[in-house]
């Protein structure tokens, strides 16, 4: 078994308390590597290294242009190592190699895009209204960033968080998911090879309530960027407030995917399937509520049952596989529990609805579709994070909007229609951070991504992401002659 160590201050180091844990391949059910079960001591060591990197030494002295070039070098190294890193991710999270390889191929673009932005973060000279004053703004890095990630797309989240943070001049301490830490620990070596000075990029592995909590509580961490469940996100938000940390939260969803009867139904069916069964449904943007216009609901459901039923389950490394295992035993039980709850509440299962047998590892769930789902049912309201689709009918645009927005979440929404006016009206009315029309699950380094309502705070990707890692400073210089007449009033 391979052993991974923390990456702190430019070195791989063993956990201070000498504790380790196994990381398990969800497809085989067997441990394949050992990772540190870190502690608050490791977190403190990493935060001190990150703080030092920002206050003295080569990183503090580095120009923004040099920082950008260092990020471009990292992009090329990730591209050269994409296959190796993707295979590690599959071994840890069981998602398809084709999906993880696609993510790793795309990952370098975040470093290129934000590397290019690094030396263009200009302030402004403000044509200030006070006579004989010169006033300007500058943007400074917010400070040490704590980055906490989920298990479904480990290195993609590193790119989303760390590329804008480092473009802004911050240093980072990453706490990857305890289920999928290996690829992040492996990636750390590439930052060193790219010439990142010691302490700029650190990784501390371990459990959420210990290592994650220690990072969120640490007084020398200025900002937390988190991807994970809304329950953990809310706890982190409350904890971060005690030390007045800035936060970006990328949380869960119950996204509506809305099919009108004027849609191209071949495209819509493919989009509906990809919205829920890709990645075994373990994606924050899963289109888990399929709203279908009543005039086509039965025929469209039949198509989805055929398409979903044809999905091949198996080894995620095999290019023929469509559906891999659920990543963790707890998540597997949760998905099956929700299937049971849906049945008990009166939803009617037309596809799957059970564990899939005859496969290794014991963590496969049949792609599942429920009809006769009402908006009040838990299956229509709560995030399952598995291959379980709820189909709900609607009559017209107004009803579709009402049903779509009847959720605490607001991460994404899909709309399938050939009517441009309808597409525009829906995009405006839907309360979601992303609206896809005639496509689904599209992301880009250029396009802001994030949630409204309980789906999160802030945006990742796109130019605005870098602002989340900067503080604006206003500097005033008076060149007035003489002493102000009255020192007891505001100038
Ligand atoms: P999770 O909330 O259980 O864990 C996320 C991270 O937080 C892990 O690193 C975990 O160790 C850590 N953590 C757990 N408890 C903590 C605590 N008390 N203090 C500090 N850190 C703690 O989420 P998960 O199960 O890994 O991921 C699935 C969830 O992530 C789903 O809800 C999904 O929708 C969401 N997600 C959101 C996005 C997005 O971009 N919006 C993307 C992917 C996943």
Short mmCIF file of C-alpha atoms and ligand atoms in Angstrom, two decimals:
data_model
loop_
_atom_site.label_atom_id
_atom_site.label_comp_id
_atom_site.label_asym_id
_atom_site.label_seq_id
_atom_site.Cartn_x
_atom_site.Cartn_y
_atom_site.Cartn_z
CA UNK A 1 0.00 0.00 0.00
CA UNK A 2 1.21 3.47 -0.84
CA UNK A 3 1.65 5.95 2.03
CA UNK A 4 0.94 9.65 1.57
CA UNK A 5 2.06 12.38 3.99
CA UNK A 6 0.93 15.94 4.65
CA UNK A 7 2.55 18.59 2.46
CA UNK A 8 3.67 21.50 4.65
CA UNK A 9 6.16 24.28 3.94
CA UNK A 10 7.34 22.64 0.72
CA UNK A 11 7.98 19.20 2.28
CA UNK A 12 6.11 15.96 2.79
CA UNK A 13 5.87 15.54 6.56
CA UNK A 14 4.41 12.86 8.81
CA UNK A 15 1.47 13.70 11.10
CA UNK A 16 2.56 15.14 14.46
CA UNK A 17 0.53 12.57 16.41
CA UNK A 18 1.70 9.67 14.22
CA UNK A 19 -1.88 8.66 13.31
CA UNK A 20 -2.87 7.30 9.90
CA UNK A 21 -5.99 6.05 8.18
CA UNK A 22 -6.78 3.97 5.11
CA UNK A 23 -8.22 5.31 1.92
CA UNK A 24 -10.53 2.82 0.23
CA UNK A 25 -11.26 2.09 -3.43
CA UNK A 26 -15.09 2.16 -3.63
CA UNK A 27 -15.12 -0.22 -6.59
CA UNK A 28 -13.21 -3.03 -4.87
CA UNK A 29 -14.08 -2.08 -1.30
CA UNK A 30 -10.40 -2.49 -0.43
CA UNK A 31 -7.92 -0.06 1.11
CA UNK A 32 -5.28 0.96 -1.43
CA UNK A 33 -3.32 3.71 0.37
CA UNK A 34 -2.62 5.19 3.80
CA UNK A 35 -3.10 8.89 4.50
CA UNK A 36 -2.42 10.97 7.62
CA UNK A 37 -5.14 11.33 10.21
CA UNK A 38 -3.95 14.83 11.03
CA UNK A 39 -4.53 17.00 14.07
CA UNK A 40 -4.74 20.67 15.07
CA UNK A 41 -0.93 20.59 15.52
CA UNK A 42 -0.46 19.82 11.82
CA UNK A 43 -2.93 22.55 10.90
CA UNK A 44 -1.05 25.09 13.01
CA UNK A 45 2.25 24.09 11.45
CA UNK A 46 0.79 24.55 7.94
CA UNK A 47 -0.89 27.86 8.79
CA UNK A 48 2.36 29.24 10.25
CA UNK A 49 4.20 28.21 7.06
CA UNK A 50 1.52 29.86 4.92
CA UNK A 51 1.69 33.02 7.03
CA UNK A 52 5.50 33.16 6.77
CA UNK A 53 5.32 32.72 3.00
CA UNK A 54 3.14 35.84 2.73
CA UNK A 55 5.19 38.01 5.07
CA UNK A 56 8.83 37.24 4.19
CA UNK A 57 10.94 35.30 1.72
CA UNK A 58 10.61 34.72 -2.03
CA UNK A 59 6.80 34.68 -2.29
CA UNK A 60 6.35 37.96 -0.42
CA UNK A 61 8.97 39.55 -2.69
CA UNK A 62 7.64 38.02 -5.91
CA UNK A 63 6.07 40.30 -8.52
CA UNK A 64 2.55 39.55 -9.68
CA UNK A 65 3.93 38.73 -13.14
CA UNK A 66 6.29 36.13 -11.68
CA UNK A 67 3.40 34.68 -9.67
CA UNK A 68 1.43 34.35 -12.89
CA UNK A 69 4.30 32.59 -14.67
CA UNK A 70 4.67 30.14 -11.80
CA UNK A 71 0.97 29.31 -12.19
CA UNK A 72 1.41 28.74 -15.94
CA UNK A 73 4.25 26.31 -15.19
CA UNK A 74 1.95 24.43 -12.82
CA UNK A 75 -0.73 24.26 -15.55
CA UNK A 76 1.71 22.52 -17.89
CA UNK A 77 2.78 20.08 -15.18
CA UNK A 78 -0.83 19.14 -14.42
CA UNK A 79 -1.46 18.61 -18.14
CA UNK A 80 1.58 16.31 -18.33
CA UNK A 81 0.37 14.31 -15.30
CA UNK A 82 -3.38 14.30 -16.09
CA UNK A 83 -3.75 10.56 -16.68
CA UNK A 84 -1.85 9.60 -13.51
CA UNK A 85 -3.82 12.05 -11.35
CA UNK A 86 -7.15 11.01 -12.89
CA UNK A 87 -6.45 7.35 -12.10
CA UNK A 88 -5.70 8.24 -8.48
CA UNK A 89 -9.01 10.11 -8.25
CA UNK A 90 -10.93 7.14 -9.66
CA UNK A 91 -9.23 4.81 -7.18
CA UNK A 92 -10.41 7.10 -4.38
CA UNK A 93 -13.91 8.20 -5.45
CA UNK A 94 -15.03 5.52 -7.92
CA UNK A 95 -16.19 8.02 -10.54
CA UNK A 96 -15.64 7.16 -14.19
CA UNK A 97 -12.12 7.53 -15.53
CA UNK A 98 -13.60 9.26 -18.59
CA UNK A 99 -15.14 11.93 -16.30
CA UNK A 100 -12.07 12.38 -14.09
CA UNK A 101 -9.69 12.39 -17.07
CA UNK A 102 -11.90 15.09 -18.65
CA UNK A 103 -11.69 17.13 -15.43
CA UNK A 104 -7.91 16.75 -15.23
CA UNK A 105 -7.50 17.71 -18.90
CA UNK A 106 -9.48 20.87 -18.19
CA UNK A 107 -7.98 21.63 -14.76
CA UNK A 108 -4.88 23.49 -16.15
CA UNK A 109 -7.13 26.15 -17.72
CA UNK A 110 -7.91 27.56 -14.25
CA UNK A 111 -4.20 28.08 -13.56
CA UNK A 112 -3.74 29.64 -17.00
CA UNK A 113 -6.75 31.94 -16.72
CA UNK A 114 -5.99 33.15 -13.18
CA UNK A 115 -2.23 33.14 -13.84
CA UNK A 116 -2.99 35.63 -16.60
CA UNK A 117 -5.10 37.74 -14.26
CA UNK A 118 -2.43 37.89 -11.51
CA UNK A 119 -0.71 41.03 -12.84
CA UNK A 120 -3.87 42.80 -13.98
CA UNK A 121 -5.45 43.42 -10.58
CA UNK A 122 -5.26 47.16 -10.84
CA UNK A 123 -6.56 49.69 -8.38
CA UNK A 124 -8.07 53.04 -9.34
CA UNK A 125 -7.26 56.69 -8.95
CA UNK A 126 -10.47 58.21 -7.66
CA UNK A 127 -11.26 61.76 -8.89
CA UNK A 128 -11.93 62.69 -5.30
CA UNK A 129 -14.27 65.56 -4.43
CA UNK A 130 -12.03 66.96 -1.64
CA UNK A 131 -9.71 69.73 -2.81
CA UNK A 132 -5.93 69.16 -2.66
CA UNK A 133 -6.18 65.41 -2.08
CA UNK A 134 -4.92 62.47 -4.10
CA UNK A 135 -6.92 59.28 -3.52
CA UNK A 136 -6.37 55.80 -4.87
CA UNK A 137 -7.35 52.20 -4.24
CA UNK A 138 -5.16 49.10 -4.21
CA UNK A 139 -6.13 45.45 -3.90
CA UNK A 140 -4.27 43.34 -1.37
CA UNK A 141 -4.40 39.61 -0.72
CA UNK A 142 -6.89 38.82 2.03
CA UNK A 143 -4.37 36.60 3.88
CA UNK A 144 -3.97 32.89 4.52
CA UNK A 145 -6.78 30.90 2.91
CA UNK A 146 -8.17 27.64 4.30
CA UNK A 147 -9.62 25.53 1.46
CA UNK A 148 -11.89 22.60 2.35
CA UNK A 149 -13.02 20.27 -0.40
CA UNK A 150 -15.60 17.53 -1.02
CA UNK A 151 -14.91 14.04 -2.37
CA UNK A 152 -16.61 14.15 -5.74
CA UNK A 153 -14.15 16.27 -7.79
CA UNK A 154 -11.10 16.76 -5.56
CA UNK A 155 -8.59 18.38 -7.90
CA UNK A 156 -11.15 20.39 -9.85
CA UNK A 157 -12.07 22.08 -6.57
CA UNK A 158 -8.38 22.74 -5.85
CA UNK A 159 -8.18 24.59 -9.18
CA UNK A 160 -11.41 26.53 -8.52
CA UNK A 161 -10.21 27.67 -5.10
CA UNK A 162 -6.44 27.89 -5.20
CA UNK A 163 -5.91 29.42 -8.66
CA UNK A 164 -7.79 32.67 -7.83
CA UNK A 165 -6.39 32.69 -4.28
CA UNK A 166 -2.77 32.47 -5.47
CA UNK A 167 -3.42 34.92 -8.33
CA UNK A 168 -4.46 37.35 -5.59
CA UNK A 169 -1.20 36.70 -3.70
CA UNK A 170 -2.63 34.55 -0.90
CA UNK A 171 -1.11 31.33 0.40
CA UNK A 172 -3.34 28.32 1.06
CA UNK A 173 -3.80 25.43 3.44
CA UNK A 174 -5.97 22.73 1.88
CA UNK A 175 -7.98 20.17 3.84
CA UNK A 176 -9.16 17.60 1.29
CA UNK A 177 -12.00 15.18 1.95
CA UNK A 178 -10.86 12.29 4.14
CA UNK A 179 -12.27 9.94 1.47
CA UNK A 180 -10.25 11.36 -1.43
CA UNK A 181 -7.05 12.99 -0.17
CA UNK A 182 -4.54 11.09 -2.31
CA UNK A 183 -4.77 13.12 -5.52
CA UNK A 184 -4.43 16.43 -3.66
CA UNK A 185 -1.37 15.15 -1.77
CA UNK A 186 0.13 13.90 -5.04
CA UNK A 187 -0.65 17.22 -6.77
CA UNK A 188 1.27 19.12 -4.06
CA UNK A 189 4.59 17.85 -5.45
CA UNK A 190 3.79 19.54 -8.76
CA UNK A 191 3.50 22.94 -7.05
CA UNK A 192 7.07 22.50 -5.81
CA UNK A 193 8.25 21.43 -9.26
CA UNK A 194 6.55 24.51 -10.74
CA UNK A 195 8.60 26.71 -8.41
CA UNK A 196 5.97 27.62 -5.82
CA UNK A 197 7.96 28.92 -2.83
CA UNK A 198 7.68 26.91 0.38
CA UNK A 199 4.51 27.55 2.36
CA UNK A 200 2.42 28.86 -0.55
CA UNK A 201 0.52 25.59 -1.04
CA UNK A 202 0.05 23.23 1.91
CA UNK A 203 -2.12 20.16 2.40
CA UNK A 204 -3.19 18.75 5.75
CA UNK A 205 -5.17 15.50 5.55
CA UNK A 206 -7.54 14.29 8.24
CA UNK A 207 -11.11 14.33 9.46
CA UNK A 208 -13.54 17.25 9.17
CA UNK A 209 -14.35 17.71 12.86
CA UNK A 210 -10.62 17.77 13.80
CA UNK A 211 -8.45 19.07 10.93
CA UNK A 212 -11.30 20.92 9.14
CA UNK A 213 -12.54 22.53 12.34
CA UNK A 214 -9.00 23.51 13.41
CA UNK A 215 -8.52 25.32 10.10
CA UNK A 216 -11.85 27.13 10.39
CA UNK A 217 -11.06 28.18 13.97
CA UNK A 218 -7.44 29.18 13.40
CA UNK A 219 -6.97 32.91 14.18
CA UNK A 220 -4.29 33.31 11.47
CA UNK A 221 -6.56 32.11 8.67
CA UNK A 222 -8.32 35.07 7.04
CA UNK A 223 -10.63 33.30 4.65
CA UNK A 224 -12.36 29.95 4.27
CA UNK A 225 -13.41 28.59 0.92
CA UNK A 226 -15.50 25.46 1.28
CA UNK A 227 -17.19 22.92 -0.99
CA UNK A 228 -19.46 20.43 0.71
CA UNK A 229 -22.88 19.85 2.18
CA UNK A 230 -25.12 22.69 3.33
CA UNK A 231 -25.19 21.30 6.89
CA UNK A 232 -21.39 21.46 7.19
CA UNK A 233 -21.37 24.78 5.34
CA UNK A 234 -23.75 26.33 7.87
CA UNK A 235 -21.63 25.07 10.79
CA UNK A 236 -18.48 26.48 9.17
CA UNK A 237 -20.19 29.83 8.49
CA UNK A 238 -21.15 30.14 12.17
CA UNK A 239 -17.69 29.11 13.37
CA UNK A 240 -15.89 31.39 10.91
CA UNK A 241 -17.90 34.37 12.17
CA UNK A 242 -16.17 34.11 15.58
CA UNK A 243 -12.86 35.14 14.02
CA UNK A 244 -14.53 37.34 11.37
CA UNK A 245 -13.27 35.24 8.48
CA UNK A 246 -14.38 35.86 4.94
CA UNK A 247 -16.17 32.85 3.45
CA UNK A 248 -17.01 31.36 0.09
CA UNK A 249 -19.41 28.44 0.38
CA UNK A 250 -20.22 26.06 -2.49
CA UNK A 251 -22.98 23.85 -1.15
CA UNK A 252 -25.64 21.40 -2.25
CA UNK A 253 -28.66 21.60 -4.51
CA UNK A 254 -31.97 20.13 -5.60
CA UNK A 255 -31.79 21.52 -9.08
CA UNK A 256 -34.84 21.60 -11.36
CA UNK A 257 -34.35 20.41 -14.93
CA UNK A 258 -37.42 21.69 -16.82
CA UNK A 259 -38.65 20.14 -20.07
CA UNK A 260 -41.28 21.99 -22.15
CA UNK A 261 -43.28 20.29 -24.87
CA UNK A 262 -41.66 22.53 -27.50
CA UNK A 263 -38.17 21.18 -26.68
CA UNK A 264 -35.99 19.04 -28.91
CA UNK A 265 -36.91 15.92 -26.97
CA UNK A 266 -33.87 13.88 -28.03
CA UNK A 267 -31.56 16.54 -26.61
CA UNK A 268 -33.78 16.98 -23.55
CA UNK A 269 -33.78 13.25 -22.79
CA UNK A 270 -30.00 13.08 -23.07
CA UNK A 271 -29.72 16.20 -20.86
CA UNK A 272 -32.08 14.78 -18.25
CA UNK A 273 -30.12 11.51 -18.07
CA UNK A 274 -26.76 13.28 -17.91
CA UNK A 275 -28.19 15.62 -15.25
CA UNK A 276 -28.91 12.77 -12.84
CA UNK A 277 -26.99 9.61 -13.75
CA UNK A 278 -23.61 11.09 -14.73
CA UNK A 279 -21.17 10.71 -11.85
CA UNK A 280 -23.69 8.29 -10.28
CA UNK A 281 -25.69 11.38 -9.31
CA UNK A 282 -22.90 12.47 -6.96
CA UNK A 283 -22.73 16.00 -8.19
CA UNK A 284 -23.88 19.20 -6.56
CA UNK A 285 -25.55 20.28 -9.82
CA UNK A 286 -27.52 17.05 -10.28
CA UNK A 287 -30.82 17.81 -12.03
CA UNK A 288 -32.59 15.66 -9.47
CA UNK A 289 -36.04 17.25 -9.94
CA UNK A 290 -37.21 16.75 -13.50
CA UNK A 291 -40.18 19.01 -14.21
CA UNK A 292 -41.93 17.83 -17.39
CA UNK A 293 -44.86 19.49 -19.13
CA UNK A 294 -47.89 17.26 -18.59
CA UNK A 295 -48.69 17.02 -22.33
CA UNK A 296 -45.49 14.97 -22.89
CA UNK A 297 -44.83 13.59 -19.41
CA UNK A 298 -45.75 9.93 -19.94
CA UNK A 299 -44.01 9.55 -23.30
CA UNK A 300 -40.92 11.40 -22.02
CA UNK A 301 -40.77 9.26 -18.88
CA UNK A 302 -40.86 6.14 -21.05
CA UNK A 303 -37.85 7.39 -23.02
CA UNK A 304 -35.91 8.08 -19.82
CA UNK A 305 -36.68 4.65 -18.43
CA UNK A 306 -35.29 3.10 -21.62
CA UNK A 307 -32.20 5.31 -21.67
CA UNK A 308 -31.53 5.01 -17.92
CA UNK A 309 -32.14 1.26 -18.03
CA UNK A 310 -29.47 0.85 -20.69
CA UNK A 311 -26.73 2.31 -18.46
CA UNK A 312 -23.89 -0.14 -17.90
CA UNK A 313 -22.71 -0.48 -14.31
CA UNK A 314 -19.21 -1.67 -13.57
CA UNK A 315 -15.54 -0.85 -13.21
CA UNK A 316 -15.11 2.94 -13.39
CA UNK A 317 -11.73 2.46 -15.11
CA UNK A 318 -13.47 0.66 -18.00
CA UNK A 319 -14.41 3.07 -20.83
CA UNK A 320 -17.61 1.05 -21.46
CA UNK A 321 -18.95 1.75 -17.95
CA UNK A 322 -21.68 4.40 -17.51
CA UNK A 323 -22.37 4.09 -13.79
CA UNK A 324 -19.78 3.44 -11.12
CA UNK A 325 -20.18 2.74 -7.41
CA UNK A 326 -21.36 5.22 -4.80
CA UNK A 327 -18.25 6.68 -3.21
CA UNK A 328 -18.65 5.97 0.50
CA UNK A 329 -20.52 3.35 2.56
CA UNK A 330 -22.42 6.13 4.38
CA UNK A 331 -23.49 7.72 1.11
CA UNK A 332 -24.57 4.32 -0.24
CA UNK A 333 -26.81 3.76 2.79
CA UNK A 334 -28.17 7.30 2.48
CA UNK A 335 -29.17 6.79 -1.17
CA UNK A 336 -30.94 3.52 -0.33
CA UNK A 337 -32.66 5.18 2.64
CA UNK A 338 -34.02 7.92 0.37
CA UNK A 339 -35.32 5.31 -2.08
CA UNK A 340 -37.15 3.69 0.85
CA UNK A 341 -38.52 7.04 2.03
CA UNK A 342 -39.80 7.89 -1.48
CA UNK A 343 -41.63 4.57 -1.72
CA UNK A 344 -43.10 5.00 1.76
CA UNK A 345 -44.33 8.50 0.88
CA UNK A 346 -46.20 7.16 -2.15
CA UNK A 347 -43.87 7.91 -5.06
CA UNK A 348 -44.03 5.27 -7.78
CA UNK A 349 -40.74 3.71 -8.88
CA UNK A 350 -40.54 3.10 -12.65
CA UNK A 351 -36.82 2.27 -12.87
CA UNK A 352 -34.37 0.69 -10.43
CA UNK A 353 -35.27 1.41 -6.84
CA UNK A 354 -32.77 -0.96 -5.22
CA UNK A 355 -29.14 -1.81 -4.65
CA UNK A 356 -27.45 -3.34 -7.69
CA UNK A 357 -26.10 -6.79 -7.03
CA UNK A 358 -23.39 -8.94 -8.57
CA UNK A 359 -20.73 -6.23 -8.58
CA UNK A 360 -17.59 -5.96 -6.45
CA UNK A 361 -17.32 -3.64 -3.45
CA UNK A 362 -21.04 -3.77 -2.62
CA UNK A 363 -21.72 -0.06 -3.22
CA UNK A 364 -23.74 0.03 -6.44
CA UNK A 365 -27.26 1.47 -6.72
CA UNK A 366 -29.54 0.91 -9.72
CA UNK A 367 -30.31 4.12 -11.65
CA UNK A 368 -33.69 5.01 -10.21
CA UNK A 369 -36.66 7.05 -11.46
CA UNK A 370 -39.73 8.00 -9.45
CA UNK A 371 -43.00 9.35 -10.84
CA UNK A 372 -46.11 10.53 -8.94
CA UNK A 373 -43.77 12.69 -6.88
CA UNK A 374 -45.43 15.63 -5.15
CA UNK A 375 -43.51 18.80 -4.22
CA UNK A 376 -44.01 18.14 -0.50
CA UNK A 377 -42.29 14.75 -0.54
CA UNK A 378 -38.77 14.55 0.93
CA UNK A 379 -37.51 13.06 -2.34
CA UNK A 380 -38.54 16.34 -4.01
CA UNK A 381 -37.02 18.58 -1.34
CA UNK A 382 -33.82 17.02 0.02
CA UNK A 383 -30.50 16.39 -1.70
CA UNK A 384 -29.95 12.65 -2.21
CA UNK A 385 -26.54 12.89 -3.97
CA UNK A 386 -27.12 9.66 -5.85
CA UNK A 387 -28.68 8.30 -9.07
CA UNK A 388 -32.28 9.01 -8.08
CA UNK A 389 -34.58 11.14 -10.24
CA UNK A 390 -37.97 12.57 -9.26
CA UNK A 391 -40.36 13.45 -12.09
CA UNK A 392 -43.01 16.11 -11.46
CA UNK A 393 -45.55 17.34 -14.03
CA UNK A 394 -46.57 20.95 -14.77
CA UNK A 395 -49.06 22.63 -17.09
CA UNK A 396 -47.56 26.00 -18.02
CA UNK A 397 -44.63 28.37 -17.50
CA UNK A 398 -46.03 29.91 -14.33
CA UNK A 399 -46.47 26.54 -12.68
CA UNK A 400 -42.99 25.43 -13.81
CA UNK A 401 -41.42 28.54 -12.25
CA UNK A 402 -43.38 28.11 -9.02
CA UNK A 403 -42.37 24.45 -8.68
CA UNK A 404 -38.75 25.11 -9.70
CA UNK A 405 -38.27 27.87 -7.12
CA UNK A 406 -40.07 25.97 -4.34
CA UNK A 407 -36.82 24.84 -2.70
CA UNK A 408 -34.34 26.11 -0.15
CA UNK A 409 -31.59 25.58 -2.75
CA UNK A 410 -30.55 27.69 -5.73
CA UNK A 411 -27.47 26.19 -7.33
CA UNK A 412 -28.52 25.43 -10.91
CA UNK A 413 -31.48 24.88 -13.23
CA UNK A 414 -31.98 23.47 -16.71
CA UNK A 415 -34.55 24.61 -19.28
CA UNK A 416 -35.36 22.69 -22.47
CA UNK A 417 -37.29 24.70 -25.04
CA UNK A 418 -36.93 25.86 -28.65
CA UNK A 419 -38.75 29.11 -27.82
CA UNK A 420 -36.22 31.91 -27.24
CA UNK A 421 -38.72 34.16 -25.47
CA UNK A 422 -39.56 31.36 -23.06
CA UNK A 423 -35.85 30.68 -22.49
CA UNK A 424 -35.28 34.33 -21.57
CA UNK A 425 -38.32 34.50 -19.28
CA UNK A 426 -37.30 31.30 -17.51
CA UNK A 427 -33.68 32.41 -17.08
CA UNK A 428 -34.89 35.63 -15.44
CA UNK A 429 -37.44 33.96 -13.17
CA UNK A 430 -35.39 31.02 -11.89
CA UNK A 431 -33.67 31.59 -8.55
CA UNK A 432 -30.43 29.76 -9.31
CA UNK A 433 -26.78 30.73 -9.70
CA UNK A 434 -26.59 28.96 -13.08
CA UNK A 435 -29.34 28.48 -15.67
CA UNK A 436 -28.59 26.16 -18.58
CA UNK A 437 -30.84 26.35 -21.65
CA UNK A 438 -30.72 23.28 -23.93
CA UNK A 439 -27.61 22.04 -22.16
CA UNK A 440 -26.73 20.80 -18.67
CA UNK A 441 -23.63 20.37 -16.46
CA UNK A 442 -21.52 22.81 -18.49
CA UNK A 443 -18.82 24.64 -16.48
CA UNK A 444 -15.90 26.83 -17.47
CA UNK A 445 -13.01 28.64 -15.83
CA UNK A 446 -14.45 31.85 -17.37
CA UNK A 447 -17.97 31.52 -16.03
CA UNK A 448 -18.93 32.40 -12.44
CA UNK A 449 -20.33 29.41 -10.59
CA UNK A 450 -22.08 29.33 -7.24
CA UNK A 451 -25.36 29.18 -5.45
CA UNK A 452 -28.22 31.37 -4.33
CA UNK A 453 -30.15 30.71 -1.09
CA UNK A 454 -28.91 27.62 0.82
CA UNK A 455 -26.64 26.60 -2.07
CA UNK A 456 -23.94 28.95 -0.96
CA UNK A 457 -22.25 32.31 -0.76
CA UNK A 458 -19.94 33.82 -3.36
CA UNK A 459 -18.84 32.66 -6.79
CA UNK A 460 -15.95 30.60 -8.09
CA UNK A 461 -14.43 30.87 -11.61
CA UNK A 462 -14.62 33.94 -13.84
CA UNK A 463 -12.93 37.26 -13.08
CA UNK A 464 -15.10 37.94 -10.06
CA UNK A 465 -13.72 34.88 -8.23
CA UNK A 466 -10.41 36.61 -7.63
CA UNK A 467 -12.17 39.49 -5.82
CA UNK A 468 -13.14 37.03 -3.10
CA UNK A 469 -9.43 36.75 -2.20
CA UNK A 470 -8.69 40.48 -2.12
CA UNK A 471 -9.25 43.36 0.25
CA UNK A 472 -9.59 46.87 -1.14
CA UNK A 473 -7.48 49.53 0.48
CA UNK A 474 -8.27 53.25 0.06
CA UNK A 475 -5.30 55.58 0.42
CA UNK A 476 -5.73 59.35 0.85
CA UNK A 477 -2.86 61.83 0.51
CA UNK A 478 -3.39 65.49 1.28
CA UNK A 479 -1.17 68.01 -0.42
CA UNK A 480 -3.04 70.98 1.07
CA UNK A 481 -0.99 73.73 2.60
CA UNK A 482 -1.72 75.03 6.10
CA UNK A 483 -3.53 73.43 9.05
CA UNK A 484 -7.25 72.54 8.83
CA UNK A 485 -9.33 75.15 10.59
CA UNK A 486 -11.42 72.89 12.82
CA UNK A 487 -9.88 69.55 14.01
CA UNK A 488 -13.15 68.51 15.72
CA UNK A 489 -15.18 67.74 12.58
CA UNK A 490 -15.04 65.18 9.80
CA UNK A 491 -12.93 66.24 6.80
P1 LIG B 1 -19.14 17.35 3.63
O1 LIG B 1 -19.82 18.61 4.00
O2 LIG B 1 -19.42 16.13 4.43
O3 LIG B 1 -17.55 17.53 3.65
C1 LIG B 1 -16.88 18.52 2.91
C2 LIG B 1 -15.55 18.83 3.57
O4 LIG B 1 -15.78 19.42 4.86
C3 LIG B 1 -14.68 17.59 3.83
O5 LIG B 1 -13.33 17.92 3.60
C4 LIG B 1 -14.93 17.31 5.30
O6 LIG B 1 -13.87 16.61 5.93
C5 LIG B 1 -15.06 18.72 5.86
N1 LIG B 1 -15.78 18.82 7.13
C6 LIG B 1 -16.74 18.00 7.62
N2 LIG B 1 -17.14 18.43 8.84
C7 LIG B 1 -16.44 19.54 9.12
C8 LIG B 1 -16.40 20.45 10.22
N3 LIG B 1 -17.18 20.30 11.29
N4 LIG B 1 -15.56 21.51 10.15
C9 LIG B 1 -14.77 21.69 9.08
N5 LIG B 1 -14.74 20.86 8.03
C10 LIG B 1 -15.57 19.80 8.03
O7 LIG B 1 -19.49 17.12 2.09
P2 LIG B 1 -19.16 15.85 1.19
O8 LIG B 1 -20.02 14.72 1.64
O9 LIG B 1 -17.68 15.66 1.13
O10 LIG B 1 -19.63 16.36 -0.24
C11 LIG B 1 -20.96 16.25 -0.70
C12 LIG B 1 -21.66 17.59 -0.60
O11 LIG B 1 -20.90 18.58 -1.29
C13 LIG B 1 -23.02 17.60 -1.27
O12 LIG B 1 -23.94 18.28 -0.48
C14 LIG B 1 -22.77 18.37 -2.56
O13 LIG B 1 -23.90 18.99 -3.10
C15 LIG B 1 -21.74 19.35 -2.14
N6 LIG B 1 -20.98 19.84 -3.29
C16 LIG B 1 -21.12 21.14 -3.68
C17 LIG B 1 -20.44 21.60 -4.81
C18 LIG B 1 -20.55 23.02 -5.28
O14 LIG B 1 -19.65 23.48 -5.96
N7 LIG B 1 -21.59 23.74 -4.95
C19 LIG B 1 -19.63 20.73 -5.52
C20 LIG B 1 -19.53 19.41 -5.09
C21 LIG B 1 -20.20 18.98 -3.96
#
